[in-house]
Amino acid sequence: MPIIPQQRVYDVCVVGSGAGGGMAVYALTQAGADVVLLEAGGPWDNATDSAMLTWPYDSPRRGGSTRERPFGEFDACVGGWSIDGEPYTRAAGTRFDWWRARMVGGRTNHWGRISLRFGPYDFRRKSIDGLGDDWPISYDDLKPYYDRVDRLVGIFGSAENLPNEPDGIFLPPPRPRCYELLVKQAADRLGITCIPSRLSILTRAHNNRPACHYCGQCNRGCRTHSNFSSTNVLIAPALETGRLSLITNAMAREITTNRAGHATGVTYVDKTAGVDRHVRARVVVLAASALESARLLLNSTSPRFPHGLANASGVVGRYITDTTGTDVAGFIPALQGNVPHNEDGVGGMHLYMPWWLDNRTLDFPRGYHIEVWGGRGVPSAGFMGGIHRYPPGGGYGTALKDQYRRLYGTTVGFSGRGEMIPNDDSYCEIDPDAVDRWGIPVLRFHWKWTDHEHRQVKHMQETFRALIAEMGGQVFDPMPGPDRGFGIASGGSIIHELGGVRMGADPTSAVLNAWCQAHDVKNLFVADGGPFVTQADKNPTWTILALAWRTADRITELRRRGDL
Ligand SMILES: Cc1cc2nc3c(=O)[nH]c(=O)nc-3n(C[C@H](O)[C@H](O)[C@H](O)COP(=O)(O)OP(=O)(O)OC[C@H]3O[C@@H](n4cnc5c(N)ncnc54)[C@H](O)[C@@H]3O)c2cc1C
Ligand code: SF4
């Protein structure tokens, strides 16, 4: 297909408008750069597009999921595990699921807003236990940017002074709900650290955004912008500078280069017009999500870069990880027949449990944190997961309605979210036999959990069962055995995929330097989860935001010095 060129040369072209891309365009436009942002999906504005206040009975589906909204029809995020015309493949024997957003703001339109800093140990794990690799930067390098993200975006939490769970600049946390108080008591008795959660939701008015009104529907997008989405908190102010050109429905195909080996811009499919276009820029920043950024590099081949751009090391697509995860839920008799009350709160947990143990006493490295769920959320299709699972549940007519009233809100669940160690058998590459609807070669995944992850997940299962027992509850499902990997979720399914474009001081084993700048192409940067060297036992997005801001500042500094 002929490519339609554009004459204008932007200072920077950013690909992808999620957490990383949003932060990059925010910081770059504030610093005076002319930026073009290519986004594969369509526009979205929570103020007008969110279904925040829609009742389930307003829809015949009662909130059930659709193909492009797997988390329910009112969910804010357009995307899913499979997207029409955009396949990916898996090597034989691989279980891997890839969740992709296709809209302005990416996955920040839905995410759980659990906003955790990586701790000092997380950047130097190899030095501590000999596994994986250390980051080329330390917590102290990133701390000023975590602070800036806290101040700009807003986050609630509590100062706890724990060794590897750095405190931030917090707004006050909401009080625990009724069932969370029971969780806290059980955790205290079992010696498990249990503290207020840390979510990027405003409990006080902040930076011209009003405080949360506790509707509990964050995943639907917040009409008042009281939680964080890239669209409303980062891209909107970037557009207000007049220095950002946002091009939606623009699917990047490859990064172009000149004879000197510098990036010159990006070729993209204009999905609306059905033509290929080329945008020119002095600097290119990839933020299309970790694995898509790896795909873009691998697809940008040329005589000078036959194995893909910035891939002299052969490491693009390697060292990919996802959070380990498993869930256990149970029926808590003490919660039945509770006085009906409103416990909506923020759209997420009010408590969580950071990693609390010492690996020297355990048979697996690294750790996990525990997320808590339950309570009386707005009932929608499939709520309570089927009443027959509750010991006294079932029946017909009035008896059944009474059962629902009595048992509603008696489920408590725990989700483990832990650290996977990168391994040689988990990577992605270009599938030579498959292309998407635009003829762009697609990724093929290879994935393997090791004994480290299986043992960790077994420990999660045992801990969650002990917590439910301590609350006087009954677990719904039996403990999964080794034949089922102790209930470990498939690779990718926790939707925290990272790496593939990792940073490191050594250009033979890393794609990017300590500034997320390609070792091989000096005007090419990556600002999503691709640069991560390790997963940590934390959700990644607060670190993506901090790292992207640091990368944008570096670009500004290099441009000021005339080095880009
Ligand atoms: C259900 C769910 C819950 C989550 N909860 C949490 C949580 O509580 N805490 C946490 O830290 N993280 C959470 N996450 C993960 C979090 O959403 C991601 O870590 C974060 O959004 C990643 O940011 P990103 O910029 O790398 O990618 P994304 O947010 O995915 O943005 C990438 C953007 O690039 C666009 N794009 C992709 N390919 C191309 C292309 N070729 N050309 C142009 N544009 C392209 C996409 O359309 C998308 O808009 C959750 C995710 C999901 C789905
Ligand atoms: S719970 Fe608060 S932040 Fe979340 S959608 Fe409702 S008002 Fe907005």
Short mmCIF file of N, CA and C in Angstrom, two decimals, residues 40 292 396 453 457:
data_model
loop_
_atom_site.label_atom_id
_atom_site.label_comp_id
_atom_site.label_asym_id
_atom_site.label_seq_id
_atom_site.Cartn_x
_atom_site.Cartn_y
_atom_site.Cartn_z
N ALA A 40 -4.17 3.92 18.52
CA ALA A 40 -4.84 2.95 17.65
C ALA A 40 -6.36 2.94 17.82
N GLU A 292 3.30 -4.70 22.80
CA GLU A 292 3.08 -4.06 21.49
C GLU A 292 4.30 -3.22 21.11
N TYR A 396 -36.93 -21.69 45.95
CA TYR A 396 -37.79 -21.05 44.95
C TYR A 396 -38.56 -19.90 45.59
N GLU A 453 7.38 -19.83 40.95
CA GLU A 453 6.03 -19.25 40.93
C GLU A 453 5.00 -20.23 41.51
N VAL A 457 2.50 -19.52 44.65
CA VAL A 457 1.03 -19.54 44.54
C VAL A 457 0.43 -20.55 45.52
#
